[in-house]
Every structure is written in C-alpha cells, then in structure tokens.
C-alpha cells in the first residue's frame, strides 16, 4: 500500500466540521433508558482453558432488549482484591473465539472482558427488528433506513451493558474500567466512551465507524463499501442513510467522552483512512472536557490496517500502567 490520504502535517490539523443531528443526545438517552434496566450480569461460569496463569469465565449478560450476549472474563490466577478491567470489543466479523486466544491483559495483571459481537460471532445471535428492509450484504446497512432499527444501535447498547456487567463482578474494581478495541472494536470503544461517563481510559486502535461522510467516499474496500453499494442501488435513500449513520459516528460519540485516550493510526490504512481516525482523535473529548495532555495518538507511517500490531501493544501496556497509577 502507498500513502493516499492527506500528508501528516495536514492530518495533524484535520478537524472537519460536523453535521450533528439536533436530537443526538436525546436519541442515545432514550436508547439507554429503554435498554439499560436492571442488573446486566446473568451468568458467570468457570471454564477449563488449559492455561496455568489465567482463569477464564464464560459470561452471559443482558444486552440490548435484554438479549443474552456472551463474553469471556479472563483473570490472573494470582490476584488480590478487585482489579482494573480492560473491556475489549472486536473487529468486523469477529466473535469472542476460544479462551486462550486473548491472554495479554490478564497476563499483565488486569481483569479482561472480551465481548462477543451479536450476529458476527458464533455464539450471540442478533434478533433483527429490521428484517424485511433492504440492505447490502454485511452489517453496515442493516436497518440503515431508521436509526432506531439500525444494527449498531443494538451493538452500542451491548457495549454499554458489557461495562455494566463487569462492574457487577466481585473481582473487578468498578471505578477502574478501560475500553479498547481494534477497527470495529475501536469504533465501539469510542461509542462506549461517549455513552459511559466514568471510564478511566479509552484505547481505540485504527478505529472504524468514524467520519462516515469522508470514509464512505474515500475507500472502496469493505466494510465502508457496503454503504456506497447500497446507495448506488437505492439512490433515493442517500440522505436517509447519511442521517442514520450520523447517530453512530465515532467522531460525534467520542466528542462526549471524558476519559484520557490513546489512539493508533496506520498512514497506509486503506480500510480506515487516516483522516477519519484523525477526525475522531482531534474531536475526542471536546464536549467531555478532556485536556490535550490527556490525548495521545501513536502513528505508524508505513503500516496499513494492522496499525502498530504487537509493537503498539507494548505502547498500550506502558501507557495504561501510567494512567492507572495516576488514577489510583
């Protein structure tokens, strides 16, 4: 891949104007009020994982509509007292996988919750109220003609309820919750950051679901291409689609965050173009009072959608340890 977006000096200044629906906050307040009722944690059962240093629990929690959503809770075998927890959201088309696949955060001494993605993984179905509506293959246009029936409304509510669920577990310190994710997971982390007001840190890597007006006209790679394919066939719905997507834009949701953040971006990323990531980074926390000193972005000039990969995991471990030491 080659450089194709704005040069770095322009990316560092890129702060696009935003078209925010007048009822944006009301929409999300109503969504959470309707679906964030009662306790979230339904079940938490130990499972054998074959590992000597990590305990795994099979978690079920009540997500959007009370639908059961699955996840893995990973805990270090040697632990004392409630732990900070890293809640991880997953990339497009991914489910929670097997317990041994994600061990980093528990090995580092944290509680780690991996949320399954409704309809995309193998274990959490998506009862779809938009059945019968036209859509392009994939998830990005499922229910896109009505924000209240849009797929990502259900998924973002799940993300909030995942935070609620881990806070109910006795091994977790409810005052020290961190959210993270890569690509789609990064976009979900930004949504959670904007919808949950008291997180301690947010770490979105090469985030998807950001700056839709630019992303959907700049790249012809999946998943964003699902939107252009849909509008190509259903031209009369272009304005409706744009309006729906605006409620779920990580740039707008991230503006409302109040926790320190560490982003990552690959400057050769053709899936989530760098300018869309920078748009989210520059607007992050603008309404939530996040100071510039509390925001950091790690730039990987010659990397594509893998971002910094394992090298960035080292950066995240060091950054989070410092943040949590300051929050203790």
Short mmCIF file of C-alpha atoms in Angstrom, two decimals, residues 112-276:
data_model
loop_
_atom_site.label_atom_id
_atom_site.label_comp_id
_atom_site.label_asym_id
_atom_site.label_seq_id
_atom_site.Cartn_x
_atom_site.Cartn_y
_atom_site.Cartn_z
CA UNK A 112 -10.02 -8.66 30.86
CA UNK A 113 -13.50 -8.94 29.38
CA UNK A 114 -13.89 -9.88 25.70
CA UNK A 115 -17.39 -9.10 24.41
CA UNK A 116 -18.85 -11.31 21.71
CA UNK A 117 -20.34 -9.34 18.80
CA UNK A 118 -24.01 -10.00 18.18
CA UNK A 119 -24.65 -11.64 14.81
CA UNK A 120 -20.96 -11.61 13.88
CA UNK A 121 -19.56 -14.22 16.26
CA UNK A 122 -20.70 -17.79 16.59
CA UNK A 123 -22.43 -17.55 19.97
CA UNK A 124 -24.52 -14.36 20.23
CA UNK A 125 -27.43 -14.10 17.78
CA UNK A 126 -28.93 -10.80 16.66
CA UNK A 127 -32.74 -10.76 16.79
CA UNK A 128 -33.06 -8.26 13.95
CA UNK A 129 -36.04 -5.86 14.02
CA UNK A 130 -35.08 -4.64 10.54
CA UNK A 131 -35.83 -7.98 8.87
CA UNK A 132 -37.53 -7.25 5.56
CA UNK A 133 -35.75 -3.94 4.97
CA UNK A 134 -33.42 -3.66 2.00
CA UNK A 135 -29.72 -3.86 2.86
CA UNK A 136 -26.37 -4.55 1.26
CA UNK A 137 -24.53 -7.75 2.29
CA UNK A 138 -22.87 -7.29 5.68
CA UNK A 139 -23.90 -5.34 8.78
CA UNK A 140 -23.25 -1.73 7.87
CA UNK A 141 -26.60 -1.14 6.14
CA UNK A 142 -28.74 -3.49 8.21
CA UNK A 143 -31.68 -1.31 9.31
CA UNK A 144 -29.96 1.81 7.97
CA UNK A 145 -33.22 3.49 6.91
CA UNK A 146 -34.18 4.09 10.55
CA UNK A 147 -31.66 4.83 13.32
CA UNK A 148 -33.88 3.10 15.88
CA UNK A 149 -33.71 -0.13 13.87
CA UNK A 150 -30.08 0.18 12.85
CA UNK A 151 -27.77 -2.73 13.73
CA UNK A 152 -25.20 -0.59 15.51
CA UNK A 153 -27.76 0.79 17.91
CA UNK A 154 -28.11 -2.71 19.30
CA UNK A 155 -24.36 -3.28 19.30
CA UNK A 156 -23.51 0.01 21.00
CA UNK A 157 -26.08 -0.63 23.73
CA UNK A 158 -24.47 -4.07 24.18
CA UNK A 159 -21.13 -2.31 24.64
CA UNK A 160 -22.51 -0.16 27.44
CA UNK A 161 -24.15 -3.15 29.10
CA UNK A 162 -20.84 -5.04 28.94
CA UNK A 163 -19.36 -2.30 31.13
CA UNK A 164 -22.35 -2.56 33.46
CA UNK A 165 -21.90 -6.35 33.66
CA UNK A 166 -18.19 -6.37 34.54
CA UNK A 167 -18.79 -3.75 37.20
CA UNK A 168 -21.08 -6.23 38.94
CA UNK A 169 -18.37 -8.90 39.22
CA UNK A 170 -16.60 -9.02 42.61
CA UNK A 171 -13.14 -9.47 41.03
CA UNK A 172 -13.45 -6.12 39.22
CA UNK A 173 -12.88 -2.62 40.56
CA UNK A 174 -15.89 -0.74 39.11
CA UNK A 175 -14.04 2.59 39.35
CA UNK A 176 -11.23 1.43 37.05
CA UNK A 177 -12.81 0.34 33.76
CA UNK A 178 -10.90 0.71 30.49
CA UNK A 179 -12.30 0.11 26.99
CA UNK A 180 -10.32 -0.85 23.93
CA UNK A 181 -10.67 -2.46 20.51
CA UNK A 182 -9.25 -2.54 17.01
CA UNK A 183 -11.04 -1.41 13.83
CA UNK A 184 -14.75 -2.03 14.51
CA UNK A 185 -13.75 -2.66 18.12
CA UNK A 186 -12.09 0.75 18.19
CA UNK A 187 -15.27 2.37 16.90
CA UNK A 188 -17.30 0.55 19.54
CA UNK A 189 -14.82 1.69 22.21
CA UNK A 190 -15.37 5.30 21.12
CA UNK A 191 -19.13 4.78 21.36
CA UNK A 192 -18.79 3.35 24.86
CA UNK A 193 -16.55 6.26 25.81
CA UNK A 194 -19.22 8.72 24.73
CA UNK A 195 -22.07 6.85 26.40
CA UNK A 196 -20.44 5.81 29.71
CA UNK A 197 -19.31 8.93 31.59
CA UNK A 198 -16.88 7.48 34.13
CA UNK A 199 -14.33 5.29 32.35
CA UNK A 200 -10.70 5.62 33.39
CA UNK A 201 -9.11 5.20 29.93
CA UNK A 202 -10.02 4.58 26.28
CA UNK A 203 -7.70 2.90 23.73
CA UNK A 204 -9.14 2.77 20.18
CA UNK A 205 -6.83 1.26 17.57
CA UNK A 206 -7.25 2.17 13.86
CA UNK A 207 -10.95 2.82 14.62
CA UNK A 208 -13.71 2.03 12.14
CA UNK A 209 -17.14 3.76 12.19
CA UNK A 210 -15.63 7.25 12.18
CA UNK A 211 -16.27 10.29 9.97
CA UNK A 212 -18.73 8.45 7.71
CA UNK A 213 -19.11 11.26 5.14
CA UNK A 214 -15.41 11.04 4.26
CA UNK A 215 -14.86 7.33 4.82
CA UNK A 216 -17.71 6.18 2.60
CA UNK A 217 -16.50 8.29 -0.33
CA UNK A 218 -12.76 7.75 0.09
CA UNK A 219 -12.30 3.97 0.22
CA UNK A 220 -13.84 1.25 -1.91
CA UNK A 221 -12.77 -1.54 0.45
CA UNK A 222 -15.07 -3.38 2.87
CA UNK A 223 -16.76 -2.66 5.15
CA UNK A 224 -17.32 1.01 4.19
CA UNK A 225 -18.03 -0.01 0.58
CA UNK A 226 -21.26 -1.64 1.82
CA UNK A 227 -22.69 1.87 2.19
CA UNK A 228 -21.73 3.05 -1.29
CA UNK A 229 -23.06 -0.18 -2.82
CA UNK A 230 -26.36 0.31 -1.03
CA UNK A 231 -26.73 3.95 -2.09
CA UNK A 232 -25.68 3.08 -5.64
CA UNK A 233 -28.73 0.83 -5.89
CA UNK A 234 -31.07 2.91 -3.71
CA UNK A 235 -30.23 6.48 -4.70
CA UNK A 236 -33.46 7.84 -3.23
CA UNK A 237 -32.26 6.84 0.27
CA UNK A 238 -28.89 8.66 0.23
CA UNK A 239 -29.96 11.44 2.61
CA UNK A 240 -31.71 8.99 4.94
CA UNK A 241 -28.63 6.78 5.10
CA UNK A 242 -26.38 9.75 5.87
CA UNK A 243 -28.68 10.88 8.66
CA UNK A 244 -28.82 7.42 10.26
CA UNK A 245 -25.05 6.99 10.15
CA UNK A 246 -24.54 10.35 11.85
CA UNK A 247 -26.05 8.98 15.09
CA UNK A 248 -23.38 6.28 15.17
CA UNK A 249 -20.32 8.23 14.10
CA UNK A 250 -17.37 7.70 16.43
CA UNK A 251 -16.37 11.32 15.91
CA UNK A 252 -19.62 12.58 17.43
CA UNK A 253 -19.79 9.95 20.15
CA UNK A 254 -16.13 10.41 21.05
CA UNK A 255 -16.64 14.17 21.48
CA UNK A 256 -18.69 13.36 24.56
CA UNK A 257 -16.01 11.20 26.22
CA UNK A 258 -14.39 12.33 29.44
CA UNK A 259 -11.58 9.76 29.85
CA UNK A 260 -7.94 10.02 28.73
CA UNK A 261 -7.26 8.28 25.43
CA UNK A 262 -4.57 6.58 23.38
CA UNK A 263 -5.33 6.18 19.65
CA UNK A 264 -3.35 4.43 16.95
CA UNK A 265 -3.33 5.03 13.19
CA UNK A 266 -1.64 3.49 10.16
CA UNK A 267 -0.90 6.09 7.48
CA UNK A 268 -1.25 3.48 4.71
CA UNK A 269 -4.56 2.17 6.05
CA UNK A 270 -6.97 1.91 3.11
CA UNK A 271 -9.72 0.30 5.22
CA UNK A 272 -9.99 3.05 7.85
CA UNK A 273 -8.38 6.07 6.13
CA UNK A 274 -6.03 8.07 8.37
CA UNK A 275 -8.05 11.27 8.04
CA UNK A 276 -11.09 9.54 9.53
#
